[in-house]
Amino acid sequence: NAGVTQTPKFQVLKTGQSMTLQCAQDMNHEYMSWYRQDPGMGLRLIHYSVGAGITDQGEVPNGYNVSRSTTEDFPLRLLSAAPSQTSVYFCASSTSGRTDTQYFGPGTRLTVL
Amino acid sequence: QKEVEQDPGPLSVPEGAIVSLNCTYSNSAFQYFMWYRQYSRKGPELLMYTYSSGNKEDGRFTAQVDKSSKYISLFIRDSQPSDSATYLCAMKRGNRDDKIIFGKGTRLHILP
C-alpha cells in the first residue's frame, strides 16, 4: 500500500493563479481531510469529507474548494492564489468514525509570490 | 483562551534523559487524546492514542491524561537522537468523525 500520496511536493505560484493539489489514498478510507500548517499556528483544518459526494468546511475554508467524486481522491483547489496561502498542505485519511487515527500524506509546500 | 495550549520549545535534552512533553486544554468535552510525531519536512504520524483519563504505555513512550486538570503529557524514556522531532498533541470531543484540534507542537532535540 502506498498510503496517502500528495502531488506536487513543491509548487510556486504567482498571486491570482489557480491550481489543484492532489491527494489520493489506497486504504479504502471514507474520511479524508486537508490541513494547512503554518509556523506558530499548528495544523488547521481546511475542508473534510466523510465519503464520496460529501464535503464540508473546516476551520479555514476561504479561498479553497474541494470535491470528492471517488473514495480514493480528494483534490484541493486554490481558486485565486494569495500570499497568505503560502503554507505546507497535508492531506489525511482515516476509516469512518476514527478521525483520531488519521494517516497523513507527506505534504505539499506551496509558495505564493 | 485557546482550546489547546502547547509550549513550542525548542526543548533540548541529553541522550538517555527522560523527556516530558505537555499540553493543556480548556474544553472539558474532549475525550480522545493523541500525540503525533512529525519529523522535519514530513507528515505527522500517530504515536499514542488514549481515551479519557489514565495512562497508556508503548515501549519507551507513556501518555498520561488528567481530565480533572485538563492536562495531558507524553513521557519518553531513554531518549534517543532519533526521537528528535516536533511532537503535536491533539484531541477531539465525541466519537465518529468529530474534528481534531491540534496543539502547535513542541520541537524536541536530543543531544548525542
Short mmCIF file of C-alpha atoms in Angstrom, two decimals:
data_model
loop_
_atom_site.label_atom_id
_atom_site.label_comp_id
_atom_site.label_asym_id
_atom_site.label_seq_id
_atom_site.Cartn_x
_atom_site.Cartn_y
_atom_site.Cartn_z
CA ASN A 1 0.00 0.00 0.00
CA ALA A 2 1.22 3.47 -0.87
CA GLY A 3 -0.89 5.00 1.93
CA VAL A 4 -1.67 8.69 1.38
CA THR A 5 0.08 10.31 -1.56
CA GLN A 6 0.22 14.00 -2.44
CA THR A 7 1.37 15.80 -5.56
CA PRO A 8 3.18 18.00 -6.21
CA LYS A 9 5.77 18.08 -3.40
CA PHE A 10 6.64 21.71 -4.10
CA GLN A 11 4.88 24.47 -6.00
CA VAL A 12 5.48 28.17 -6.59
CA LEU A 13 2.57 30.28 -7.81
CA LYS A 14 2.05 33.90 -8.64
CA THR A 15 -0.73 35.85 -6.99
CA GLY A 16 -4.02 35.23 -8.78
CA GLN A 17 -3.06 31.90 -10.32
CA SER A 18 -5.15 28.81 -9.65
CA MET A 19 -4.02 25.27 -9.08
CA THR A 20 -5.10 21.91 -7.70
CA LEU A 21 -3.28 19.97 -5.02
CA GLN A 22 -3.81 16.26 -5.50
CA CYS A 23 -4.40 13.72 -2.72
CA ALA A 24 -5.03 10.00 -3.09
CA GLN A 25 -5.25 7.08 -0.69
CA ASP A 26 -5.38 3.35 -1.32
CA MET A 27 -6.67 2.22 2.08
CA ASN A 28 -10.39 2.50 1.20
CA HIS A 29 -10.82 5.18 3.88
CA GLU A 30 -14.12 7.02 3.96
CA TYR A 31 -12.85 10.09 5.81
CA MET A 32 -10.38 12.47 4.13
CA SER A 33 -9.25 15.93 5.12
CA TRP A 34 -6.97 18.81 4.19
CA TYR A 35 -4.90 20.76 6.69
CA ARG A 36 -2.51 23.65 6.38
CA GLN A 37 0.47 24.03 8.68
CA ASP A 38 1.99 27.43 9.31
CA PRO A 39 4.80 28.37 11.73
CA GLY A 40 3.35 29.17 15.12
CA MET A 41 -0.18 28.19 14.03
CA GLY A 42 -0.14 24.42 14.13
CA LEU A 43 -2.35 22.30 11.90
CA ARG A 44 -5.63 23.87 10.83
CA LEU A 45 -8.44 22.03 9.09
CA ILE A 46 -9.44 23.45 5.69
CA HIS A 47 -12.06 21.02 4.36
CA TYR A 48 -13.03 17.45 5.02
CA SER A 49 -15.12 14.67 3.51
CA VAL A 50 -16.89 11.76 5.20
CA GLY A 51 -17.42 9.89 1.94
CA ALA A 52 -17.73 10.21 -1.82
CA GLY A 53 -20.00 13.10 -2.74
CA ILE A 54 -19.95 14.62 0.76
CA THR A 55 -17.72 17.53 1.77
CA ASP A 56 -17.81 20.15 4.49
CA GLN A 57 -15.86 23.16 5.67
CA GLY A 58 -13.27 23.15 8.38
CA GLU A 59 -11.71 25.99 10.32
CA VAL A 60 -10.12 27.95 7.43
CA PRO A 61 -12.04 27.18 4.19
CA ASN A 62 -11.95 30.58 2.47
CA GLY A 63 -10.11 30.57 -0.86
CA TYR A 64 -10.24 26.79 -1.22
CA ASN A 65 -12.63 24.36 -2.92
CA VAL A 66 -12.85 20.59 -2.67
CA SER A 67 -14.79 17.79 -4.27
CA ARG A 68 -14.93 14.05 -3.63
CA SER A 69 -16.08 12.11 -6.67
CA THR A 70 -14.35 8.86 -5.65
CA THR A 71 -13.36 7.26 -2.35
CA GLU A 72 -9.69 7.40 -3.30
CA ASP A 73 -9.21 11.03 -4.36
CA PHE A 74 -9.74 14.34 -2.60
CA PRO A 75 -8.25 17.28 -4.56
CA LEU A 76 -7.90 20.76 -3.07
CA ARG A 77 -8.34 23.69 -5.44
CA LEU A 78 -6.94 27.17 -4.90
CA LEU A 79 -9.17 29.47 -6.89
CA SER A 80 -7.03 32.64 -6.95
CA ALA A 81 -3.80 32.20 -5.01
CA ALA A 82 -2.81 34.82 -2.45
CA PRO A 83 0.46 35.21 -0.49
CA SER A 84 -1.49 34.34 2.69
CA GLN A 85 -1.93 30.84 1.24
CA THR A 86 1.81 30.20 1.39
CA SER A 87 1.95 27.16 3.63
CA VAL A 88 2.55 23.43 3.86
CA TYR A 89 -0.57 21.46 2.98
CA PHE A 90 -1.27 18.00 4.35
CA CYS A 91 -3.92 15.55 3.28
CA ALA A 92 -5.06 12.88 5.73
CA SER A 93 -7.41 9.92 5.73
CA SER A 94 -8.99 7.52 8.19
CA THR A 95 -11.72 4.95 8.44
CA SER A 96 -15.16 6.31 9.15
CA GLY A 97 -15.59 7.30 12.76
CA ARG A 98 -11.87 7.13 13.50
CA THR A 99 -10.55 10.62 12.86
CA ASP A 100 -8.35 10.01 15.89
CA THR A 101 -6.21 7.62 13.82
CA GLN A 102 -5.65 9.64 10.68
CA TYR A 103 -2.83 8.81 8.28
CA PHE A 104 -1.11 11.87 6.85
CA GLY A 105 0.48 12.36 3.46
CA PRO A 106 3.99 13.79 3.00
CA GLY A 107 2.76 17.31 2.32
CA THR A 108 2.90 19.92 -0.44
CA ARG A 109 4.99 23.05 0.13
CA LEU A 110 3.30 25.96 -1.61
CA THR A 111 4.76 29.42 -2.06
CA VAL A 112 2.64 32.23 -3.49
CA LEU A 113 4.59 35.24 -4.70
CA GLN B 1 -8.01 31.20 25.96
CA LYS B 2 -7.03 28.87 23.11
CA GLU B 3 -8.62 25.42 23.14
CA VAL B 4 -5.25 23.65 23.21
CA GLU B 5 -2.01 25.14 24.50
CA GLN B 6 1.41 23.63 23.86
CA ASP B 7 4.83 25.13 24.53
CA PRO B 8 6.63 25.38 21.16
CA GLY B 9 10.08 24.86 22.63
CA PRO B 10 12.65 24.07 21.40
CA LEU B 11 13.41 21.59 24.14
CA SER B 12 16.96 20.22 24.19
CA VAL B 13 17.88 17.27 26.39
CA PRO B 14 20.88 14.90 26.50
CA GLU B 15 20.59 11.40 25.09
CA GLY B 16 19.24 8.93 27.64
CA ALA B 17 17.25 11.51 29.60
CA ILE B 18 13.53 11.29 30.32
CA VAL B 19 11.56 13.78 28.26
CA SER B 20 8.27 15.27 29.39
CA LEU B 21 6.02 16.99 26.86
CA ASN B 22 2.75 18.61 27.91
CA CYS B 23 -0.44 20.21 26.70
CA THR B 24 -3.27 21.95 28.47
CA TYR B 25 -6.76 22.38 27.14
CA SER B 26 -9.86 24.34 28.02
CA ASN B 27 -12.75 22.27 26.62
CA SER B 28 -13.89 19.67 29.15
CA ALA B 29 -15.79 17.87 26.36
CA PHE B 30 -12.56 16.46 24.91
CA GLN B 31 -12.46 12.70 25.41
CA TYR B 32 -9.92 11.42 22.88
CA PHE B 33 -6.28 12.43 23.17
CA MET B 34 -3.49 11.82 20.71
CA TRP B 35 0.20 12.50 20.29
CA TYR B 36 1.68 12.84 16.82
CA ARG B 37 5.36 12.88 15.92
CA GLN B 38 6.49 14.93 12.94
CA TYR B 39 9.99 14.72 11.54
CA SER B 40 11.33 17.68 9.60
CA ARG B 41 9.66 18.05 6.19
CA LYS B 42 7.44 15.02 6.76
CA GLY B 43 3.77 14.48 7.58
CA PRO B 44 2.64 13.84 11.18
CA GLU B 45 2.42 10.22 12.28
CA LEU B 46 0.27 8.94 15.13
CA LEU B 47 2.39 7.96 18.11
CA MET B 48 -0.01 7.43 21.01
CA TYR B 49 -3.76 7.43 21.48
CA THR B 50 -5.74 7.42 24.72
CA TYR B 51 -9.39 7.64 25.63
CA SER B 52 -10.49 9.58 28.73
CA SER B 53 -8.22 9.71 31.77
CA GLY B 54 -5.37 7.41 32.69
CA ASN B 55 -2.04 6.18 31.42
CA LYS B 56 -1.02 4.26 28.34
CA GLU B 57 2.41 2.80 27.75
CA ASP B 58 4.01 1.70 24.48
CA GLY B 59 7.67 0.82 24.67
CA ARG B 60 9.62 3.90 25.73
CA PHE B 61 6.56 6.14 25.42
CA THR B 62 3.92 6.81 28.08
CA ALA B 63 0.88 9.02 27.58
CA GLN B 64 -0.97 10.44 30.57
CA VAL B 65 -4.32 12.19 30.66
CA ASP B 66 -5.60 14.12 33.68
CA LYS B 67 -9.08 15.32 32.75
CA SER B 68 -9.66 16.96 36.11
CA SER B 69 -6.71 19.29 35.46
CA LYS B 70 -7.26 19.39 31.66
CA TYR B 71 -3.63 18.36 31.22
CA ILE B 72 -2.01 15.70 29.07
CA SER B 73 1.59 14.53 28.97
CA LEU B 74 3.88 12.39 26.87
CA PHE B 75 6.94 10.87 28.51
CA ILE B 76 9.85 9.46 26.53
CA ARG B 77 12.25 7.23 28.46
CA ASP B 78 15.85 6.59 27.42
CA SER B 79 15.60 9.30 24.77
CA GLN B 80 17.49 8.74 21.52
CA PRO B 81 18.73 11.19 18.85
CA SER B 82 16.14 9.59 16.54
CA ASP B 83 13.42 10.99 18.85
CA SER B 84 14.37 14.50 17.69
CA ALA B 85 11.19 15.77 16.04
CA THR B 86 8.20 18.01 16.63
CA TYR B 87 5.53 16.46 18.86
CA LEU B 88 1.95 17.58 18.42
CA CYS B 89 -0.79 16.91 20.91
CA ALA B 90 -4.30 16.56 19.53
CA MET B 91 -7.74 15.91 20.93
CA LYS B 92 -11.37 15.59 19.97
CA ARG B 93 -14.75 15.52 21.65
CA GLY B 94 -17.07 12.71 20.64
CA ASN B 95 -16.60 9.65 18.55
CA ARG B 96 -17.26 9.33 14.85
CA ASP B 97 -15.91 12.00 12.55
CA ASP B 98 -15.56 14.80 15.03
CA LYS B 99 -12.86 17.32 14.14
CA ILE B 100 -9.47 17.05 15.77
CA ILE B 101 -7.94 20.10 17.45
CA PHE B 102 -4.14 20.17 17.31
CA GLY B 103 -1.65 21.88 19.56
CA LYS B 104 1.03 23.93 17.83
CA GLY B 105 3.73 21.35 18.53
CA THR B 106 6.89 21.20 20.65
CA ARG B 107 10.26 20.92 18.90
CA LEU B 108 12.46 18.38 20.67
CA HIS B 109 16.21 17.99 20.21
CA ILE B 110 18.01 15.01 21.73
CA LEU B 111 21.70 15.80 22.05
CA PRO B 112 24.11 12.86 21.44
#
